[in-house]
Amino acid sequence: MHYCIVLSSPLSNWWDISAMDNLPTDYLKFLFQLVINVYDEIEKEMSTEGRPYAASYAKEREEQTRAGGHVASGVECYMKEHHMNRERAVEEIKTKIKYAWKEINEEFLRPTPMPMHILMRALNLVRTEHVFYKDIDGYTYSRGVKDDIMATYAAPIPI
C-alpha cells in the first residue's frame, strides 16, 4: 500500500531529495534514494558522452509514467534528440539495430571466459526486445505483441 503513496506523490517533488523525508517507511526512503542515484548516474554518464539532455528525457518519461500521461516512445525521443522527422528517425534506428545485431553475432563467434548460459540470457533478452519493437513500439502499443505471445504460448500447435 505504501508504494501507492510514492507513485501518487506530487511530481513537483519527485526529483527533490528532500521529498524523501515525507515517505512513511525506511524501505521506501531507501528505494527513493536508489532511483535518485540511478538518474544521477545516467546524467553523469550522458554528460561524459556529450548528451546531458538524455537524463532529462529519462526524468521526463518517468514523470509522464507516474502521471499516467503520454509517454514518449524511443522514436519520439530520437526525433527530439536529433531534430528530425519520424520517417528519418525510424530509418536511422533500423540501421542502428541492423549493426547492433551484426555486432552481437560477431561477439558470439569469439571465445570468451563468460559462461555461455549467461550470454544466452542476455541474447534472449535482446531477442525479446527485438520482437517487441521490430515493427511497432510493442511496449506502448501492445496489441500486436499480445497476438505474438498468444500464438507462441497459448495457441495449441497442431501435430
PDB file of C-alpha atoms in Angstrom:
ATOM      1  CA  MET A   1       0.000   0.000   0.000  1.00  0.00           C
ATOM      2  CA  HIS A   2       2.853   2.403   0.771  1.00  0.00           C
ATOM      3  CA  TYR A   3       4.136   2.217  -2.817  1.00  0.00           C
ATOM      4  CA  CYS A   4       0.847   3.802  -3.944  1.00  0.00           C
ATOM      5  CA  ILE A   5       1.708   6.826  -1.844  1.00  0.00           C
ATOM      6  CA  VAL A   6       5.066   7.118  -3.590  1.00  0.00           C
ATOM      7  CA  LEU A   7       3.643   6.653  -7.080  1.00  0.00           C
ATOM      8  CA  SER A   8       0.884   9.180  -6.499  1.00  0.00           C
ATOM      9  CA  SER A   9       3.111  11.740  -4.787  1.00  0.00           C
ATOM     10  CA  PRO A  10       3.245  15.221  -6.326  1.00  0.00           C
ATOM     11  CA  LEU A  11       5.536  15.212  -9.330  1.00  0.00           C
ATOM     12  CA  SER A  12       6.946  18.597  -8.489  1.00  0.00           C
ATOM     13  CA  ASN A  13       8.681  16.940  -5.537  1.00  0.00           C
ATOM     14  CA  TRP A  14       9.682  13.704  -7.234  1.00  0.00           C
ATOM     15  CA  TRP A  15      13.242  14.796  -8.126  1.00  0.00           C
ATOM     16  CA  ASP A  16      13.700  16.777  -4.920  1.00  0.00           C
ATOM     17  CA  ILE A  17      15.785  14.736  -2.479  1.00  0.00           C
ATOM     18  CA  SER A  18      14.083  16.450   0.472  1.00  0.00           C
ATOM     19  CA  ALA A  19      10.810  14.764  -0.606  1.00  0.00           C
ATOM     20  CA  MET A  20      12.307  11.572   0.797  1.00  0.00           C
ATOM     21  CA  ASP A  21      11.672  12.867   4.315  1.00  0.00           C
ATOM     22  CA  ASN A  22       7.914  12.631   3.715  1.00  0.00           C
ATOM     23  CA  LEU A  23       7.981   8.908   2.913  1.00  0.00           C
ATOM     24  CA  PRO A  24       6.379   6.704   5.577  1.00  0.00           C
ATOM     25  CA  THR A  25       8.910   3.845   5.803  1.00  0.00           C
ATOM     26  CA  ASP A  26      12.657   3.322   5.685  1.00  0.00           C
ATOM     27  CA  TYR A  27      12.481   0.896   2.770  1.00  0.00           C
ATOM     28  CA  LEU A  28      10.618   3.475   0.662  1.00  0.00           C
ATOM     29  CA  LYS A  29      13.250   6.057   1.569  1.00  0.00           C
ATOM     30  CA  PHE A  30      15.916   3.568   0.501  1.00  0.00           C
ATOM     31  CA  LEU A  31      14.142   2.883  -2.817  1.00  0.00           C
ATOM     32  CA  PHE A  32      13.638   6.596  -3.427  1.00  0.00           C
ATOM     33  CA  GLN A  33      17.357   7.180  -2.867  1.00  0.00           C
ATOM     34  CA  LEU A  34      18.180   4.352  -5.296  1.00  0.00           C
ATOM     35  CA  VAL A  35      16.019   5.908  -8.003  1.00  0.00           C
ATOM     36  CA  ILE A  36      17.641   9.303  -7.489  1.00  0.00           C
ATOM     37  CA  ASN A  37      21.101   7.687  -7.607  1.00  0.00           C
ATOM     38  CA  VAL A  38      20.308   5.858 -10.851  1.00  0.00           C
ATOM     39  CA  TYR A  39      19.193   9.056 -12.553  1.00  0.00           C
ATOM     40  CA  ASP A  40      22.254  10.905 -11.214  1.00  0.00           C
ATOM     41  CA  GLU A  41      24.483   8.180 -12.700  1.00  0.00           C
ATOM     42  CA  ILE A  42      22.629   8.389 -16.015  1.00  0.00           C
ATOM     43  CA  GLU A  43      23.132  12.150 -16.012  1.00  0.00           C
ATOM     44  CA  LYS A  44      26.881  11.827 -15.338  1.00  0.00           C
ATOM     45  CA  GLU A  45      27.347   9.115 -17.973  1.00  0.00           C
ATOM     46  CA  MET A  46      25.384  11.010 -20.595  1.00  0.00           C
ATOM     47  CA  SER A  47      27.342  14.183 -19.837  1.00  0.00           C
ATOM     48  CA  THR A  48      30.635  12.383 -20.460  1.00  0.00           C
ATOM     49  CA  GLU A  49      29.212  11.191 -23.787  1.00  0.00           C
ATOM     50  CA  GLY A  50      28.205  14.736 -24.704  1.00  0.00           C
ATOM     51  CA  ARG A  51      24.476  14.058 -24.259  1.00  0.00           C
ATOM     52  CA  PRO A  52      23.495  15.658 -20.930  1.00  0.00           C
ATOM     53  CA  TYR A  53      19.933  16.153 -22.180  1.00  0.00           C
ATOM     54  CA  ALA A  54      19.328  12.367 -22.234  1.00  0.00           C
ATOM     55  CA  ALA A  55      18.919  12.287 -18.456  1.00  0.00           C
ATOM     56  CA  SER A  56      16.259  14.970 -18.625  1.00  0.00           C
ATOM     57  CA  TYR A  57      14.417  12.840 -21.228  1.00  0.00           C
ATOM     58  CA  ALA A  58      14.565   9.891 -18.837  1.00  0.00           C
ATOM     59  CA  LYS A  59      13.239  12.019 -15.976  1.00  0.00           C
ATOM     60  CA  GLU A  60      10.508  13.421 -18.222  1.00  0.00           C
ATOM     61  CA  ARG A  61       9.490   9.912 -19.243  1.00  0.00           C
ATOM     62  CA  GLU A  62       9.415   8.789 -15.614  1.00  0.00           C
ATOM     63  CA  GLU A  63       7.213  11.750 -14.668  1.00  0.00           C
ATOM     64  CA  GLN A  64       4.860  11.037 -17.575  1.00  0.00           C
ATOM     65  CA  THR A  65       4.625   7.409 -16.498  1.00  0.00           C
ATOM     66  CA  ARG A  66       3.758   8.406 -12.948  1.00  0.00           C
ATOM     67  CA  ALA A  67       1.228  10.967 -14.146  1.00  0.00           C
ATOM     68  CA  GLY A  68      -0.422   8.410 -16.407  1.00  0.00           C
ATOM     69  CA  GLY A  69       0.020  10.709 -19.366  1.00  0.00           C
ATOM     70  CA  HIS A  70       1.523  10.128 -22.778  1.00  0.00           C
ATOM     71  CA  VAL A  71       4.940   8.504 -22.538  1.00  0.00           C
ATOM     72  CA  ALA A  72       7.320   9.362 -25.343  1.00  0.00           C
ATOM     73  CA  SER A  73       8.432   6.377 -27.391  1.00  0.00           C
ATOM     74  CA  GLY A  74      12.046   5.688 -28.281  1.00  0.00           C
ATOM     75  CA  VAL A  75      11.375   7.076 -31.759  1.00  0.00           C
ATOM     76  CA  GLU A  76       9.927  10.284 -30.321  1.00  0.00           C
ATOM     77  CA  CYS A  77      12.952  10.701 -28.059  1.00  0.00           C
ATOM     78  CA  TYR A  78      15.295  10.090 -31.011  1.00  0.00           C
ATOM     79  CA  MET A  79      13.372  12.627 -33.108  1.00  0.00           C
ATOM     80  CA  LYS A  80      13.674  15.214 -30.349  1.00  0.00           C
ATOM     81  CA  GLU A  81      17.340  14.480 -29.689  1.00  0.00           C
ATOM     82  CA  HIS A  82      18.385  14.639 -33.363  1.00  0.00           C
ATOM     83  CA  HIS A  83      15.839  17.194 -34.606  1.00  0.00           C
ATOM     84  CA  MET A  84      14.384  15.047 -37.376  1.00  0.00           C
ATOM     85  CA  ASN A  85      11.079  13.776 -38.657  1.00  0.00           C
ATOM     86  CA  ARG A  86       9.588  10.398 -37.751  1.00  0.00           C
ATOM     87  CA  GLU A  87      10.422   8.622 -41.018  1.00  0.00           C
ATOM     88  CA  ARG A  88      14.097   9.552 -40.869  1.00  0.00           C
ATOM     89  CA  ALA A  89      14.315   8.644 -37.178  1.00  0.00           C
ATOM     90  CA  VAL A  90      12.778   5.220 -37.835  1.00  0.00           C
ATOM     91  CA  GLU A  91      15.225   4.544 -40.675  1.00  0.00           C
ATOM     92  CA  GLU A  92      18.223   5.572 -38.571  1.00  0.00           C
ATOM     93  CA  ILE A  93      17.069   3.415 -35.677  1.00  0.00           C
ATOM     94  CA  LYS A  94      16.578   0.439 -38.010  1.00  0.00           C
ATOM     95  CA  THR A  95      20.126   0.937 -39.306  1.00  0.00           C
ATOM     96  CA  LYS A  96      21.461   1.038 -35.741  1.00  0.00           C
ATOM     97  CA  ILE A  97      19.563  -2.159 -34.945  1.00  0.00           C
ATOM     98  CA  LYS A  98      20.977  -3.894 -38.016  1.00  0.00           C
ATOM     99  CA  TYR A  99      24.542  -3.039 -36.989  1.00  0.00           C
ATOM    100  CA  ALA A 100      23.854  -3.968 -33.369  1.00  0.00           C
ATOM    101  CA  TRP A 101      22.719  -7.459 -34.457  1.00  0.00           C
ATOM    102  CA  LYS A 102      25.847  -7.799 -36.580  1.00  0.00           C
ATOM    103  CA  GLU A 103      27.990  -6.853 -33.584  1.00  0.00           C
ATOM    104  CA  ILE A 104      26.136  -9.268 -31.286  1.00  0.00           C
ATOM    105  CA  ASN A 105      26.575 -12.132 -33.744  1.00  0.00           C
ATOM    106  CA  GLU A 106      30.279 -11.352 -34.213  1.00  0.00           C
ATOM    107  CA  GLU A 107      30.814 -11.295 -30.446  1.00  0.00           C
ATOM    108  CA  PHE A 108      29.146 -14.691 -30.075  1.00  0.00           C
ATOM    109  CA  LEU A 109      31.672 -16.141 -32.516  1.00  0.00           C
ATOM    110  CA  ARG A 110      34.631 -15.015 -30.403  1.00  0.00           C
ATOM    111  CA  PRO A 111      35.953 -17.038 -27.473  1.00  0.00           C
ATOM    112  CA  THR A 112      35.099 -15.550 -24.097  1.00  0.00           C
ATOM    113  CA  PRO A 113      35.637 -16.524 -20.462  1.00  0.00           C
ATOM    114  CA  MET A 114      31.974 -15.687 -19.788  1.00  0.00           C
ATOM    115  CA  PRO A 115      29.852 -18.858 -19.421  1.00  0.00           C
ATOM    116  CA  MET A 116      27.589 -19.431 -22.427  1.00  0.00           C
ATOM    117  CA  HIS A 117      24.426 -19.811 -20.302  1.00  0.00           C
ATOM    118  CA  ILE A 118      24.877 -16.229 -19.045  1.00  0.00           C
ATOM    119  CA  LEU A 119      25.476 -14.909 -22.550  1.00  0.00           C
ATOM    120  CA  MET A 120      22.386 -16.740 -23.776  1.00  0.00           C
ATOM    121  CA  ARG A 121      20.230 -14.984 -21.174  1.00  0.00           C
ATOM    122  CA  ALA A 122      21.449 -11.620 -22.413  1.00  0.00           C
ATOM    123  CA  LEU A 123      20.882 -12.695 -26.016  1.00  0.00           C
ATOM    124  CA  ASN A 124      17.358 -13.888 -25.213  1.00  0.00           C
ATOM    125  CA  LEU A 125      16.570 -10.522 -23.642  1.00  0.00           C
ATOM    126  CA  VAL A 126      17.759  -8.802 -26.828  1.00  0.00           C
ATOM    127  CA  ARG A 127      15.666 -11.204 -28.916  1.00  0.00           C
ATOM    128  CA  THR A 128      12.619 -10.391 -26.816  1.00  0.00           C
ATOM    129  CA  GLU A 129      13.167  -6.665 -27.230  1.00  0.00           C
ATOM    130  CA  HIS A 130      13.556  -7.173 -30.974  1.00  0.00           C
ATOM    131  CA  VAL A 131      10.154  -8.884 -31.103  1.00  0.00           C
ATOM    132  CA  PHE A 132       8.615  -6.059 -29.072  1.00  0.00           C
ATOM    133  CA  TYR A 133       9.982  -3.293 -31.280  1.00  0.00           C
ATOM    134  CA  LYS A 134      10.629  -4.770 -34.744  1.00  0.00           C
ATOM    135  CA  ASP A 135       7.521  -3.339 -36.421  1.00  0.00           C
ATOM    136  CA  ILE A 136       5.897  -1.055 -33.849  1.00  0.00           C
ATOM    137  CA  ASP A 137       6.500   0.187 -30.349  1.00  0.00           C
ATOM    138  CA  GLY A 138       5.143  -3.018 -28.843  1.00  0.00           C
ATOM    139  CA  TYR A 139       5.532  -1.735 -25.317  1.00  0.00           C
ATOM    140  CA  THR A 140       3.279   1.260 -25.923  1.00  0.00           C
ATOM    141  CA  TYR A 141       1.002  -0.447 -28.486  1.00  0.00           C
ATOM    142  CA  SER A 142       0.918  -3.990 -27.173  1.00  0.00           C
ATOM    143  CA  ARG A 143      -1.919  -5.447 -29.252  1.00  0.00           C
ATOM    144  CA  GLY A 144       0.409  -6.968 -31.878  1.00  0.00           C
ATOM    145  CA  VAL A 145       2.789  -8.297 -29.261  1.00  0.00           C
ATOM    146  CA  LYS A 146      -0.133  -9.830 -27.385  1.00  0.00           C
ATOM    147  CA  ASP A 147      -1.091 -11.726 -30.551  1.00  0.00           C
ATOM    148  CA  ASP A 148       2.511 -12.992 -30.922  1.00  0.00           C
ATOM    149  CA  ILE A 149       2.596 -14.139 -27.298  1.00  0.00           C
ATOM    150  CA  MET A 150      -0.762 -15.875 -27.602  1.00  0.00           C
ATOM    151  CA  ALA A 151       0.333 -17.616 -30.807  1.00  0.00           C
ATOM    152  CA  THR A 152       3.587 -18.740 -29.196  1.00  0.00           C
ATOM    153  CA  TYR A 153       2.431 -19.835 -25.763  1.00  0.00           C
ATOM    154  CA  ALA A 154      -1.354 -20.175 -25.608  1.00  0.00           C
ATOM    155  CA  ALA A 155      -2.446 -21.423 -29.022  1.00  0.00           C
ATOM    156  CA  PRO A 156      -2.149 -25.192 -29.432  1.00  0.00           C
ATOM    157  CA  ILE A 157       0.323 -26.450 -32.019  1.00  0.00           C
ATOM    158  CA  PRO A 158      -1.261 -28.937 -34.411  1.00  0.00           C
ATOM    159  CA  ILE A 159       0.637 -32.193 -34.556  1.00  0.00           C
TER     160      ILE A 159
END
